[in-house]
Structures are given as C-alpha cells and as structure tokens.
PDB file of C-alpha atoms and ligand atoms in Angstrom:
ATOM      1  CA  UNK A   1       0.142  -0.088  -0.148  1.00 92.00           C
ATOM      2  CA  UNK A   2       2.869   2.196   0.914  1.00 96.00           C
ATOM      3  CA  UNK A   3       6.508   1.807  -0.300  1.00 97.00           C
ATOM      4  CA  UNK A   4       8.876   4.005   1.116  1.00 96.00           C
ATOM      5  CA  UNK A   5      12.489   4.087  -0.047  1.00 96.00           C
ATOM      6  CA  UNK A   6      15.500   6.059   0.434  1.00 96.00           C
ATOM      7  CA  UNK A   7      13.147   8.727   1.770  1.00 96.00           C
ATOM      8  CA  UNK A   8      15.223  12.373   2.497  1.00 96.00           C
ATOM      9  CA  UNK A   9      14.199  15.398   3.802  1.00 95.00           C
ATOM     10  CA  UNK A  10      16.421  18.603   3.683  1.00 94.00           C
ATOM     11  CA  UNK A  11      14.760  22.152   5.776  1.00 92.00           C
ATOM     12  CA  UNK A  12      18.126  24.008   4.092  1.00 89.00           C
ATOM     13  CA  UNK A  13      21.072  22.371   5.799  1.00 89.00           C
ATOM     14  CA  UNK A  14      19.315  20.415   8.324  1.00 91.00           C
ATOM     15  CA  UNK A  15      18.262  16.589   7.881  1.00 93.00           C
ATOM     16  CA  UNK A  16      14.882  16.059   9.032  1.00 94.00           C
ATOM     17  CA  UNK A  17      14.474  12.618   7.142  1.00 96.00           C
ATOM     18  CA  UNK A  18      17.794  10.468   6.335  1.00 94.00           C
ATOM     19  CA  UNK A  19      17.234   7.964   3.958  1.00 96.00           C
ATOM     20  CA  UNK A  20      14.114   6.499   5.865  1.00 96.00           C
ATOM     21  CA  UNK A  21      12.919   3.061   4.139  1.00 97.00           C
ATOM     22  CA  UNK A  22       9.864   1.271   5.094  1.00 97.00           C
ATOM     23  CA  UNK A  23       6.763  -0.686   3.687  1.00 97.00           C
ATOM     24  CA  UNK A  24       3.388  -0.494   4.803  1.00 97.00           C
ATOM     25  CA  UNK A  25       0.785  -3.279   3.619  1.00 96.00           C
ATOM     26  CA  UNK A  26      -3.005  -3.041   3.256  1.00 96.00           C
ATOM     27  CA  UNK A  27      -5.165  -2.906   6.079  1.00 96.00           C
ATOM     28  CA  UNK A  28      -2.021  -2.166   8.636  1.00 96.00           C
ATOM     29  CA  UNK A  29      -2.329   0.199  10.923  1.00 97.00           C
ATOM     30  CA  UNK A  30       1.241   1.575  11.759  1.00 97.00           C
ATOM     31  CA  UNK A  31       2.495   4.273  14.157  1.00 96.00           C
ATOM     32  CA  UNK A  32       5.586   6.544  14.007  1.00 96.00           C
ATOM     33  CA  UNK A  33       6.940   6.752  17.308  1.00 93.00           C
ATOM     34  CA  UNK A  34       9.633   8.887  18.087  1.00 89.00           C
ATOM     35  CA  UNK A  35      10.587  12.611  20.200  1.00 84.00           C
ATOM     36  CA  UNK A  36      10.038  16.030  19.462  1.00 85.00           C
ATOM     37  CA  UNK A  37      11.505  16.643  16.266  1.00 88.00           C
ATOM     38  CA  UNK A  38      12.362  12.869  15.108  1.00 91.00           C
ATOM     39  CA  UNK A  39      10.470  13.332  11.741  1.00 94.00           C
ATOM     40  CA  UNK A  40       7.373  12.235  12.643  1.00 94.00           C
ATOM     41  CA  UNK A  41       5.229  15.041  10.333  1.00 94.00           C
ATOM     42  CA  UNK A  42       7.464  15.329   7.947  1.00 95.00           C
ATOM     43  CA  UNK A  43       7.191  11.799   7.004  1.00 96.00           C
ATOM     44  CA  UNK A  44       3.403  12.179   7.031  1.00 96.00           C
ATOM     45  CA  UNK A  45       3.482  15.453   5.144  1.00 95.00           C
ATOM     46  CA  UNK A  46       6.049  13.274   2.243  1.00 95.00           C
ATOM     47  CA  UNK A  47       3.115  10.755   2.128  1.00 95.00           C
ATOM     48  CA  UNK A  48       0.661  13.535   1.621  1.00 94.00           C
ATOM     49  CA  UNK A  49       2.664  15.315  -1.242  1.00 92.00           C
ATOM     50  CA  UNK A  50       3.183  18.203   0.260  1.00 90.00           C
ATOM     51  CA  UNK A  51       6.497  18.706   0.688  1.00 86.00           C
ATOM     52  CA  UNK A  52       9.668  18.050  -1.744  1.00 90.00           C
ATOM     53  CA  UNK A  53      11.726  15.295  -0.588  1.00 94.00           C
ATOM     54  CA  UNK A  54      14.430  12.789  -2.248  1.00 95.00           C
ATOM     55  CA  UNK A  55      14.160   9.342  -2.125  1.00 95.00           C
ATOM     56  CA  UNK A  56      10.792   7.249  -3.694  1.00 95.00           C
ATOM     57  CA  UNK A  57       7.597   7.330  -2.096  1.00 96.00           C
ATOM     58  CA  UNK A  58       4.879   5.132  -3.847  1.00 96.00           C
ATOM     59  CA  UNK A  59       1.253   5.338  -2.414  1.00 96.00           C
ATOM     60  CA  UNK A  60      -1.505   2.803  -3.421  1.00 94.00           C
ATOM     61  CA  UNK A  61       0.379   2.270  -6.762  1.00 94.00           C
ATOM     62  CA  UNK A  62       0.915   6.523  -7.088  1.00 95.00           C
ATOM     63  CA  UNK A  63       4.046   7.742  -7.333  1.00 95.00           C
ATOM     64  CA  UNK A  64       4.136  10.506  -5.158  1.00 94.00           C
ATOM     65  CA  UNK A  65       6.792  12.550  -6.466  1.00 92.00           C
ATOM     66  CA  UNK A  66       5.079  12.740  -9.907  1.00 91.00           C
ATOM     67  CA  UNK A  67       1.093  12.566  -8.714  1.00 91.00           C
ATOM     68  CA  UNK A  68       0.945  14.326  -5.709  1.00 88.00           C
ATOM     69  CA  UNK A  69      -2.739  15.649  -6.165  1.00 89.00           C
ATOM     70  CA  UNK A  70      -3.634  11.972  -6.974  1.00 91.00           C
ATOM     71  CA  UNK A  71      -2.248  10.663  -3.942  1.00 93.00           C
ATOM     72  CA  UNK A  72      -4.297  13.076  -1.658  1.00 89.00           C
ATOM     73  CA  UNK A  73      -7.238  11.644  -3.290  1.00 90.00           C
ATOM     74  CA  UNK A  74      -6.257   8.247  -1.714  1.00 95.00           C
ATOM     75  CA  UNK A  75      -5.603   9.258   1.729  1.00 96.00           C
ATOM     76  CA  UNK A  76      -8.197  11.018   4.368  1.00 95.00           C
ATOM     77  CA  UNK A  77      -6.010  13.314   6.670  1.00 95.00           C
ATOM     78  CA  UNK A  78      -6.794  14.533  10.419  1.00 95.00           C
ATOM     79  CA  UNK A  79      -4.125  16.743  11.358  1.00 91.00           C
ATOM     80  CA  UNK A  80      -3.518  17.416  15.236  1.00 87.00           C
ATOM     81  CA  UNK A  81      -6.093  19.966  15.932  1.00 85.00           C
ATOM     82  CA  UNK A  82      -8.694  21.315  12.774  1.00 85.00           C
ATOM     83  CA  UNK A  83      -9.328  24.357  12.471  1.00 86.00           C
ATOM     84  CA  UNK A  84     -13.113  25.132  11.369  1.00 88.00           C
ATOM     85  CA  UNK A  85     -15.634  27.771  10.495  1.00 89.00           C
ATOM     86  CA  UNK A  86     -18.183  28.355  12.744  1.00 88.00           C
ATOM     87  CA  UNK A  87     -21.228  26.314  10.938  1.00 94.00           C
ATOM     88  CA  UNK A  88     -22.913  23.703  11.867  1.00 95.00           C
ATOM     89  CA  UNK A  89     -21.401  19.799  12.018  1.00 96.00           C
ATOM     90  CA  UNK A  90     -23.687  19.130   8.465  1.00 96.00           C
ATOM     91  CA  UNK A  91     -22.470  22.276   6.833  1.00 96.00           C
ATOM     92  CA  UNK A  92     -19.211  22.090   7.828  1.00 96.00           C
ATOM     93  CA  UNK A  93     -19.351  18.378   6.021  1.00 96.00           C
ATOM     94  CA  UNK A  94     -21.299  19.976   3.072  1.00 96.00           C
ATOM     95  CA  UNK A  95     -18.083  22.664   2.760  1.00 95.00           C
ATOM     96  CA  UNK A  96     -15.952  19.877   2.397  1.00 94.00           C
ATOM     97  CA  UNK A  97     -17.674  18.123   0.055  1.00 95.00           C
ATOM     98  CA  UNK A  98     -17.659  20.706  -2.310  1.00 93.00           C
ATOM     99  CA  UNK A  99     -14.090  20.995  -1.410  1.00 90.00           C
ATOM    100  CA  UNK A 100     -13.308  17.526  -2.138  1.00 88.00           C
ATOM    101  CA  UNK A 101     -16.007  17.511  -5.262  1.00 88.00           C
ATOM    102  CA  UNK A 102     -17.492  14.420  -3.517  1.00 90.00           C
ATOM    103  CA  UNK A 103     -21.024  13.695  -3.160  1.00 88.00           C
ATOM    104  CA  UNK A 104     -23.125  15.228  -0.611  1.00 90.00           C
ATOM    105  CA  UNK A 105     -24.766  12.185  -0.036  1.00 92.00           C
ATOM    106  CA  UNK A 106     -21.802  10.425   1.755  1.00 93.00           C
ATOM    107  CA  UNK A 107     -22.610  12.861   4.530  1.00 96.00           C
ATOM    108  CA  UNK A 108     -25.044  10.978   6.635  1.00 96.00           C
ATOM    109  CA  UNK A 109     -22.985   7.815   6.283  1.00 95.00           C
ATOM    110  CA  UNK A 110     -19.862   9.634   7.589  1.00 96.00           C
ATOM    111  CA  UNK A 111     -21.608  10.928  10.505  1.00 96.00           C
ATOM    112  CA  UNK A 112     -22.806   7.387  11.479  1.00 95.00           C
ATOM    113  CA  UNK A 113     -19.146   6.238  11.251  1.00 94.00           C
ATOM    114  CA  UNK A 114     -17.687   8.934  13.568  1.00 95.00           C
ATOM    115  CA  UNK A 115     -20.926   8.987  16.004  1.00 94.00           C
ATOM    116  CA  UNK A 116     -21.841  12.394  15.235  1.00 95.00           C
ATOM    117  CA  UNK A 117     -25.387  12.133  13.949  1.00 95.00           C
ATOM    118  CA  UNK A 118     -27.301  13.295  17.108  1.00 95.00           C
ATOM    119  CA  UNK A 119     -24.962  16.465  16.768  1.00 95.00           C
ATOM    120  CA  UNK A 120     -25.162  17.327  13.067  1.00 94.00           C
ATOM    121  CA  UNK A 121     -27.007  20.519  13.860  1.00 95.00           C
ATOM    122  CA  UNK A 122     -24.675  21.737  16.155  1.00 95.00           C
ATOM    123  CA  UNK A 123     -22.007  24.693  15.751  1.00 96.00           C
ATOM    124  CA  UNK A 124     -18.619  23.344  15.722  1.00 95.00           C
ATOM    125  CA  UNK A 125     -18.321  26.409  18.256  1.00 93.00           C
ATOM    126  CA  UNK A 126     -20.212  24.358  20.471  1.00 93.00           C
ATOM    127  CA  UNK A 127     -18.756  20.843  20.301  1.00 93.00           C
ATOM    128  CA  UNK A 128     -16.056  19.867  22.722  1.00 92.00           C
ATOM    129  CA  UNK A 129     -12.293  18.377  21.644  1.00 91.00           C
ATOM    130  CA  UNK A 130     -13.202  15.097  20.931  1.00 93.00           C
ATOM    131  CA  UNK A 131     -16.085  15.819  19.050  1.00 94.00           C
ATOM    132  CA  UNK A 132     -14.283  18.190  16.927  1.00 95.00           C
ATOM    133  CA  UNK A 133     -11.498  15.542  16.148  1.00 95.00           C
ATOM    134  CA  UNK A 134     -13.998  13.323  15.346  1.00 95.00           C
ATOM    135  CA  UNK A 135     -15.471  15.654  12.813  1.00 96.00           C
ATOM    136  CA  UNK A 136     -12.231  16.088  11.291  1.00 96.00           C
ATOM    137  CA  UNK A 137     -12.195  12.260  10.904  1.00 96.00           C
ATOM    138  CA  UNK A 138     -15.860  13.008   8.959  1.00 96.00           C
ATOM    139  CA  UNK A 139     -14.030  15.040   6.947  1.00 96.00           C
ATOM    140  CA  UNK A 140     -11.011  12.954   5.823  1.00 96.00           C
ATOM    141  CA  UNK A 141     -13.425  10.276   5.273  1.00 96.00           C
ATOM    142  CA  UNK A 142     -15.860  11.641   2.882  1.00 95.00           C
ATOM    143  CA  UNK A 143     -13.822  10.633  -0.288  1.00 93.00           C
ATOM    144  CA  UNK A 144     -13.930   6.970   1.585  1.00 94.00           C
ATOM    145  CA  UNK A 145     -10.045   7.082   0.794  1.00 95.00           C
ATOM    146  CA  UNK A 146      -8.540   3.810   1.552  1.00 96.00           C
ATOM    147  CA  UNK A 147      -5.444   5.169   3.564  1.00 97.00           C
ATOM    148  CA  UNK A 148      -6.150   7.527   7.004  1.00 97.00           C
ATOM    149  CA  UNK A 149      -2.992   9.548   7.888  1.00 97.00           C
ATOM    150  CA  UNK A 150      -3.144  11.082  11.115  1.00 96.00           C
ATOM    151  CA  UNK A 151      -0.913  13.413  12.711  1.00 95.00           C
ATOM    152  CA  UNK A 152      -0.921  12.971  16.710  1.00 92.00           C
ATOM    153  CA  UNK A 153      -4.838  12.903  16.714  1.00 90.00           C
ATOM    154  CA  UNK A 154      -5.540  12.927  20.028  1.00 90.00           C
ATOM    155  CA  UNK A 155      -2.456  14.911  21.532  1.00 87.00           C
ATOM    156  CA  UNK A 156      -5.380  17.212  22.753  1.00 85.00           C
ATOM    157  CA  UNK A 157      -7.724  15.144  24.121  1.00 86.00           C
ATOM    158  CA  UNK A 158      -8.633  13.893  27.660  1.00 85.00           C
ATOM    159  CA  UNK A 159      -8.998  10.402  28.257  1.00 82.00           C
ATOM    160  CA  UNK A 160     -12.183   9.499  28.031  1.00 85.00           C
ATOM    161  CA  UNK A 161     -12.294  11.548  24.233  1.00 89.00           C
ATOM    162  CA  UNK A 162      -8.972   9.811  23.335  1.00 89.00           C
ATOM    163  CA  UNK A 163     -10.198   6.191  24.450  1.00 88.00           C
ATOM    164  CA  UNK A 164     -13.527   6.833  22.200  1.00 91.00           C
ATOM    165  CA  UNK A 165     -11.784   8.316  18.997  1.00 93.00           C
ATOM    166  CA  UNK A 166      -8.934   5.500  19.089  1.00 93.00           C
ATOM    167  CA  UNK A 167     -12.239   2.925  19.133  1.00 92.00           C
ATOM    168  CA  UNK A 168     -13.433   4.583  15.912  1.00 94.00           C
ATOM    169  CA  UNK A 169     -10.310   4.520  14.458  1.00 96.00           C
ATOM    170  CA  UNK A 170     -10.035   0.712  15.135  1.00 95.00           C
ATOM    171  CA  UNK A 171     -13.129   0.104  13.646  1.00 94.00           C
ATOM    172  CA  UNK A 172     -12.592   2.002  10.313  1.00 96.00           C
ATOM    173  CA  UNK A 173      -8.862  -0.322  10.678  1.00 96.00           C
ATOM    174  CA  UNK A 174     -11.033  -3.430  11.070  1.00 95.00           C
ATOM    175  CA  UNK A 175     -13.322  -2.724   8.219  1.00 94.00           C
ATOM    176  CA  UNK A 176     -10.005  -2.505   5.923  1.00 95.00           C
ATOM    177  CA  UNK A 177      -8.483   0.945   6.358  1.00 96.00           C
ATOM    178  CA  UNK A 178      -5.012   1.203   6.098  1.00 97.00           C
ATOM    179  CA  UNK A 179      -3.720   3.548   9.098  1.00 97.00           C
ATOM    180  CA  UNK A 180      -0.594   5.420   9.661  1.00 97.00           C
ATOM    181  CA  UNK A 181      -0.531   7.437  12.786  1.00 97.00           C
ATOM    182  CA  UNK A 182       1.887   9.587  14.712  1.00 96.00           C
ATOM    183  CA  UNK A 183       1.688   9.655  18.419  1.00 91.00           C
ATOM    184  CA  UNK A 184       3.384  10.415  21.794  1.00 79.00           C
ATOM    185  CA  UNK A 185       0.917   7.945  23.696  1.00 82.00           C
ATOM    186  CA  UNK A 186       2.133   4.614  24.538  1.00 80.00           C
ATOM    187  CA  UNK A 187      -1.332   3.349  25.245  1.00 78.00           C
ATOM    188  CA  UNK A 188      -2.649   4.411  22.581  1.00 86.00           C
ATOM    189  CA  UNK A 189       0.037   2.729  20.254  1.00 90.00           C
ATOM    190  CA  UNK A 190      -0.549  -0.608  22.101  1.00 85.00           C
ATOM    191  CA  UNK A 191      -4.173  -0.143  21.582  1.00 87.00           C
ATOM    192  CA  UNK A 192      -4.355   1.002  17.769  1.00 92.00           C
ATOM    193  CA  UNK A 193      -1.047   0.024  16.303  1.00 94.00           C
ATOM    194  CA  UNK A 194      -0.506  -3.542  14.530  1.00 94.00           C
ATOM    195  CA  UNK A 195       3.451  -2.068  13.718  1.00 95.00           C
ATOM    196  CA  UNK A 196       5.702   0.295  15.329  1.00 95.00           C
ATOM    197  CA  UNK A 197       8.223   2.452  13.470  1.00 96.00           C
ATOM    198  CA  UNK A 198      10.371   4.129  16.267  1.00 93.00           C
ATOM    199  CA  UNK A 199      12.315   7.328  14.327  1.00 94.00           C
ATOM    200  CA  UNK A 200      15.450   9.089  15.736  1.00 92.00           C
ATOM    201  CA  UNK A 201      16.804  12.430  14.488  1.00 92.00           C
ATOM    202  CA  UNK A 202      15.244  11.308  11.338  1.00 94.00           C
ATOM    203  CA  UNK A 203      16.293   7.917  11.081  1.00 95.00           C
ATOM    204  CA  UNK A 204      14.257   4.550  11.520  1.00 95.00           C
ATOM    205  CA  UNK A 205      16.091   3.315  13.766  1.00 92.00           C
ATOM    206  CA  UNK A 206      13.794   0.084  14.394  1.00 90.00           C
ATOM    207  CA  UNK A 207      10.479  -1.610  13.985  1.00 93.00           C
ATOM    208  CA  UNK A 208       8.501  -3.405  16.404  1.00 92.00           C
ATOM    209  CA  UNK A 209       5.234  -4.904  17.246  1.00 91.00           C
ATOM    210  CA  UNK A 210       3.704  -2.638  19.845  1.00 88.00           C
ATOM    211  CA  UNK A 211       3.532  -4.848  22.946  1.00 80.00           C
ATOM    212  CA  UNK A 212       7.748  -4.358  22.602  1.00 84.00           C
ATOM    213  CA  UNK A 213       7.781  -0.761  22.617  1.00 84.00           C
ATOM    214  CA  UNK A 214       7.349  -0.227  26.144  1.00 73.00           C
ATOM    215  CA  UNK A 215      10.326  -2.840  26.706  1.00 72.00           C
ATOM    216  CA  UNK A 216      12.459  -0.870  24.182  1.00 77.00           C
ATOM    217  CA  UNK A 217      11.707   2.368  26.180  1.00 74.00           C
ATOM    218  CA  UNK A 218      12.761   1.235  29.453  1.00 67.00           C
ATOM    219  CA  UNK A 219       9.087   1.076  30.409  1.00 69.00           C
ATOM    220  CA  UNK A 220       7.907  -2.003  32.482  1.00 72.00           C
ATOM    221  CA  UNK A 221       4.971  -3.928  33.868  1.00 79.00           C
ATOM    222  CA  UNK A 222       5.338  -4.806  37.560  1.00 85.00           C
ATOM    223  CA  UNK A 223       3.196  -6.640  39.903  1.00 89.00           C
ATOM    224  CA  UNK A 224       2.752  -5.788  43.177  1.00 90.00           C
ATOM    225  CA  UNK A 225       2.333  -8.240  45.868  1.00 94.00           C
ATOM    226  CA  UNK A 226       0.923  -7.774  49.443  1.00 93.00           C
ATOM    227  CA  UNK A 227       1.525 -10.272  52.083  1.00 94.00           C
ATOM    228  CA  UNK A 228       0.897 -10.165  55.780  1.00 93.00           C
ATOM    229  CA  UNK A 229       3.833  -8.758  57.859  1.00 92.00           C
ATOM    230  CA  UNK A 230       4.720 -11.959  59.214  1.00 93.00           C
ATOM    231  CA  UNK A 231       5.576 -13.179  55.691  1.00 94.00           C
ATOM    232  CA  UNK A 232       7.142 -10.183  54.332  1.00 93.00           C
ATOM    233  CA  UNK A 233      10.945 -11.368  55.078  1.00 93.00           C
ATOM    234  CA  UNK A 234       9.899 -15.231  53.440  1.00 95.00           C
ATOM    235  CA  UNK A 235       8.444 -13.303  50.553  1.00 95.00           C
ATOM    236  CA  UNK A 236      11.496 -11.006  49.952  1.00 95.00           C
ATOM    237  CA  UNK A 237      13.801 -14.016  50.648  1.00 95.00           C
ATOM    238  CA  UNK A 238      12.030 -16.460  47.630  1.00 96.00           C
ATOM    239  CA  UNK A 239      11.873 -13.494  45.404  1.00 95.00           C
ATOM    240  CA  UNK A 240      15.485 -13.001  45.753  1.00 94.00           C
ATOM    241  CA  UNK A 241      16.510 -17.120  45.592  1.00 94.00           C
ATOM    242  CA  UNK A 242      14.388 -17.111  42.737  1.00 93.00           C
ATOM    243  CA  UNK A 243      16.180 -14.201  40.698  1.00 92.00           C
ATOM    244  CA  UNK A 244      13.628 -11.841  40.438  1.00 92.00           C
ATOM    245  CA  UNK A 245      14.479  -7.978  40.163  1.00 89.00           C
ATOM    246  CA  UNK A 246      12.088  -6.136  42.898  1.00 90.00           C
ATOM    247  CA  UNK A 247      11.452  -3.373  45.212  1.00 87.00           C
ATOM    248  CA  UNK A 248      10.385  -3.610  48.466  1.00 89.00           C
ATOM    249  CA  UNK A 249       7.912  -1.483  49.588  1.00 83.00           C
ATOM    250  CA  UNK A 250       6.389  -1.527  53.098  1.00 77.00           C
ATOM    251  CA  UNK A 251       3.872  -4.553  53.361  1.00 81.00           C
ATOM    252  CA  UNK A 252       4.471  -5.128  49.512  1.00 89.00           C
ATOM    253  CA  UNK A 253       6.896  -5.268  47.026  1.00 91.00           C
ATOM    254  CA  UNK A 254       7.035  -4.280  43.255  1.00 89.00           C
ATOM    255  CA  UNK A 255       8.380  -7.322  41.317  1.00 91.00           C
ATOM    256  CA  UNK A 256       9.411  -6.581  37.876  1.00 87.00           C
ATOM    257  CA  UNK A 257       7.526  -9.293  35.443  1.00 86.00           C
ATOM    258  CA  UNK A 258       7.205  -9.598  31.358  1.00 78.00           C
ATOM    259  CA  UNK A 259       4.217  -9.578  29.528  1.00 69.00           C
ATOM    260  CA  UNK A 260       4.932 -13.438  29.146  1.00 71.00           C
ATOM    261  CA  UNK A 261       5.135 -14.368  32.357  1.00 80.00           C
ATOM    262  CA  UNK A 262       3.218 -11.990  34.785  1.00 82.00           C
ATOM    263  CA  UNK A 263       1.939 -14.465  37.284  1.00 87.00           C
ATOM    264  CA  UNK A 264       5.293 -15.888  37.544  1.00 91.00           C
ATOM    265  CA  UNK A 265       6.520 -14.391  41.001  1.00 94.00           C
ATOM    266  CA  UNK A 266       2.981 -15.610  42.363  1.00 95.00           C
ATOM    267  CA  UNK A 267       3.376 -19.306  41.547  1.00 93.00           C
ATOM    268  CA  UNK A 268       7.082 -19.161  43.227  1.00 94.00           C
ATOM    269  CA  UNK A 269       5.311 -17.799  46.375  1.00 95.00           C
ATOM    270  CA  UNK A 270       2.729 -20.351  46.249  1.00 93.00           C
ATOM    271  CA  UNK A 271       4.718 -22.869  45.992  1.00 93.00           C
ATOM    272  CA  UNK A 272       7.407 -21.960  48.915  1.00 94.00           C
ATOM    273  CA  UNK A 273       3.527 -21.446  51.069  1.00 94.00           C
ATOM    274  CA  UNK A 274       3.502 -17.945  51.721  1.00 95.00           C
ATOM    275  CA  UNK A 275      -0.212 -16.910  51.307  1.00 95.00           C
ATOM    276  CA  UNK A 276      -0.390 -13.431  49.289  1.00 95.00           C
ATOM    277  CA  UNK A 277      -3.219 -11.195  50.402  1.00 93.00           C
ATOM    278  CA  UNK A 278      -3.616  -8.853  47.352  1.00 92.00           C
ATOM    279  CA  UNK A 279      -1.418  -7.963  44.146  1.00 91.00           C
ATOM    280  CA  UNK A 280      -1.783  -5.301  41.276  1.00 86.00           C
ATOM    281  CA  UNK A 281      -0.302  -5.443  38.256  1.00 82.00           C
ATOM    282  CA  UNK A 282       1.356  -1.195  37.082  1.00 79.00           C
ATOM    283  CA  UNK A 283       1.685  -1.446  33.752  1.00 69.00           C
ATOM    284  CA  UNK A 284       4.182   1.376  31.636  1.00 56.00           C
ATOM    285  CA  UNK A 285       5.390   2.665  34.592  1.00 56.00           C
ATOM    286  CA  UNK A 286       8.546   4.021  34.220  1.00 49.00           C
ATOM    287  CA  UNK A 287      11.364   1.946  36.002  1.00 48.00           C
ATOM    288  CA  UNK A 288      11.567   1.685  39.216  1.00 48.00           C
ATOM    289  CA  UNK A 289       7.908   2.747  40.139  1.00 53.00           C
ATOM    290  CA  UNK A 290       8.025   6.530  41.348  1.00 51.00           C
ATOM    291  CA  UNK A 291       9.585   7.500  44.573  1.00 45.00           C
ATOM    292  CA  UNK A 292      11.310   4.244  44.817  1.00 44.00           C
ATOM    293  CA  UNK A 293      14.787   2.372  44.365  1.00 40.00           C
ATOM    294  CA  UNK A 294      14.943  -0.615  42.482  1.00 41.00           C
ATOM    295  CA  UNK A 295      17.720  -2.566  43.386  1.00 41.00           C
TER     296      UNK A 295
HETATM  297  P1  ATP B 301       6.999  16.741  16.697  1.00 80.32           P
HETATM  298  O1  ATP B 301       6.447  15.806  17.568  1.00 80.32           O
HETATM  299  O2  ATP B 301       7.535  17.853  17.817  1.00 80.32           O
HETATM  300  O3  ATP B 301       5.759  17.212  15.705  1.00 80.32           O
HETATM  301  P2  ATP B 301       8.174  15.145  14.723  1.00 80.32           P
HETATM  302  O4  ATP B 301       8.805  13.967  14.776  1.00 80.32           O
HETATM  303  O5  ATP B 301       7.032  15.016  13.778  1.00 80.32           O
HETATM  304  O6  ATP B 301       8.030  16.197  16.117  1.00 80.32           O
HETATM  305  P3  ATP B 301       9.438  16.528  12.372  1.00 80.32           P
HETATM  306  O7  ATP B 301       8.167  17.746  12.614  1.00 80.32           O
HETATM  307  O8  ATP B 301       9.007  15.881  11.029  1.00 80.32           O
HETATM  308  O9  ATP B 301       9.521  16.242  14.018  1.00 80.32           O
HETATM  309  O10 ATP B 301      10.594  17.888  12.212  1.00 80.32           O
HETATM  310  C1  ATP B 301      11.919  17.227  12.068  1.00 80.32           C
HETATM  311  C2  ATP B 301      12.857  17.879  12.267  1.00 80.32           C
HETATM  312  O11 ATP B 301      12.978  18.754  10.758  1.00 80.32           O
HETATM  313  C3  ATP B 301      12.825  18.931  13.136  1.00 80.32           C
HETATM  314  O12 ATP B 301      14.355  19.297  13.580  1.00 80.32           O
HETATM  315  C4  ATP B 301      12.143  20.194  12.693  1.00 80.32           C
HETATM  316  O13 ATP B 301      12.884  21.311  13.626  1.00 80.32           O
HETATM  317  C5  ATP B 301      12.836  20.212  11.472  1.00 80.32           C
HETATM  318  N1  ATP B 301      11.749  21.053  10.479  1.00 80.32           N
HETATM  319  C6  ATP B 301      10.076  20.734  10.719  1.00 80.32           C
HETATM  320  N2  ATP B 301       9.516  21.444  10.012  1.00 80.32           N
HETATM  321  C7  ATP B 301      10.818  22.539   9.422  1.00 80.32           C
HETATM  322  C8  ATP B 301      10.595  23.452   8.854  1.00 80.32           C
HETATM  323  N3  ATP B 301       9.236  24.166   8.082  1.00 80.32           N
HETATM  324  N4  ATP B 301      11.419  24.445   8.514  1.00 80.32           N
HETATM  325  C9  ATP B 301      12.753  23.722   8.943  1.00 80.32           C
HETATM  326  N5  ATP B 301      12.978  22.542   9.937  1.00 80.32           N
HETATM  327  C10 ATP B 301      11.863  22.118  10.167  1.00 80.32           C
END
C-alpha cells in the first residue's frame, strides 16, 4: 500500500529525514513513534505529497513525487487540531464535500461512522475537543479513501475522548482502512497499532510490534504483591532466590515481570507456601515505580 525507499528531507542544511525506508501493507495500522523533532510529521507530510523530498515514495500505486494531487485523493488526513469555520457539523461537511468534489450524499454515512449523527445541527463552537476531532475524521472520510493518515490526533484530548476516538479508528481499520498515525501516547500505540516504526533524529532506527515498545523504552510491568507482615521477609527471600528483580515497599513488593510471565512471582510464593493477601499489575510505569529505588 505504501512503499518508501531512502526517503530523505532537508530543510536548508538540516536533515529532517535521512534515508528512511519502509513498507506498509494494506489493512495495517502503523504508528510512527519518536521524540519531538524525530521526523514523524515530516514523514506524514511526504506521504501527503505536500513536501518535496528525495528518494522514492509510492502510495496505492501512485508515485507521490509525480502525482502529488492524485495521492491526496486516496488519503484521508486528520491533523492534530483541525480549525473550522463556525458552521454546523452538517454544513461543515457539506463545505468539505464541495471542496473535495465528493457527493454530499456521503455525509449521513460518515456522520454515522464517527458517531456525530445526534450532533449534526450543532455549531462547531459548541463541540467538545473530542467531537471536533471526530468531525475532522468525518471530513477525512468523505471521499472514502483507503488510507487514513493521522498526526497525533488525540494529543489535545482527555482520556475518555481519546479512548472514544481510538475506538472509532479501530473500527475503521477492521473495516479495511490502512492507518498511519504518529503518537506520543504509549497506551494508544498499544491499542491501535499493529506495528511501530521508531524514528530518531530523522532515521528509522527500529520496527517492532507495539507490545515490545514499552520494554524498548525502558518502561516496565510491575506486579505489586502484598503479604502479611510476618511473611514479608520470607517473600523477599523467595523473590531473591528465584532471581526476580524487586523493590520492597512497606508490606508490599514491586516485582519486575514480563508480558508473558506476569504471574511467575505468585507461583513461586505459592510453592513456598507464602500466602498472598493481594496483588496488582502496574503497567507501563517508568522504572522504578515513582518514588522507589530499584535494586
Ligand atoms: P513533533 O512531535 O514535535 O511534531 P516530529 O517528529 O513530527 O516532531 P518533524 O516536525 O517532522 O518532527 O521535524 C523533524 C525535524 O525537521 C526537526 O528538527 C524540525 O525542527 C525540522 N523541521 C520541521 N519542519 C521544518 C520547517 N518547516 N523548516 C525547518 N525545519 C523544520
């Protein structure tokens, strides 16, 4: 669906993208991950054909350099924060339909896809941030493009609105749309991406499944285990003997676990006949959990 070969972008003397190559298959949902300035937006803007670049870029069989306009017909683009005139939701989509030369009879279907049907008569100024982003998504869906490109689409949303937006994108992906998005939020990359491209200073340094991203970033899962006071020392002894990395914390201990062996410490304690009072899985925390020292 998308083939980038040696994609390179210079801004004056600065190199924003440095020989980046990747392939995205139809139906994939790919996240671009990287610090500020890593080159995520530049990559997305190259895909959209709004930037000059070096290297080769083919999107849905279209050579982007030669047919920049044609490529924008097969990509729906959702920016970080869309700016709209103060029309109603329906009028906004009619405006975009005219702009994109698509039939306005698509509007009810896209309103349905983004769950804005009950809000179609509201003015944009009355919408929440989450609704505005869904309106931007609706505009991107008007021409029913096979590809959606989203640049940090939930960066300004609260958690509830973010979840709702991500769910809508998941449904679109399951219906066959190819998704390419940039994100700073690990939880959303894990929920939405089938693959992550990690950019660093304009270079593609790694491609990995989203589940591996947390560990690559030094983020970690911890199992917090509580035992009665009289079992505290024995718990720590067993954890130590079994080779677990742990941090005592009052009556509990944080034990480092992996995605595939989350309950291994509980098994060891059970075998040693140490009764566990409670446990909790703490995911994606910085190492060590805030305020604790790790051995
Ligand atoms: P962010 O998360 O901050 O949006 P990003 O990963 O999207 O970061 P880009 O916006 O692609 O990064 O920027 C990559 C590099 O190119 C940065 O060093 C940035 O300063 C530079 N850059 C981006 N746009 C321009 C521009 N129009 N003119 C000059 N330099 C630019």
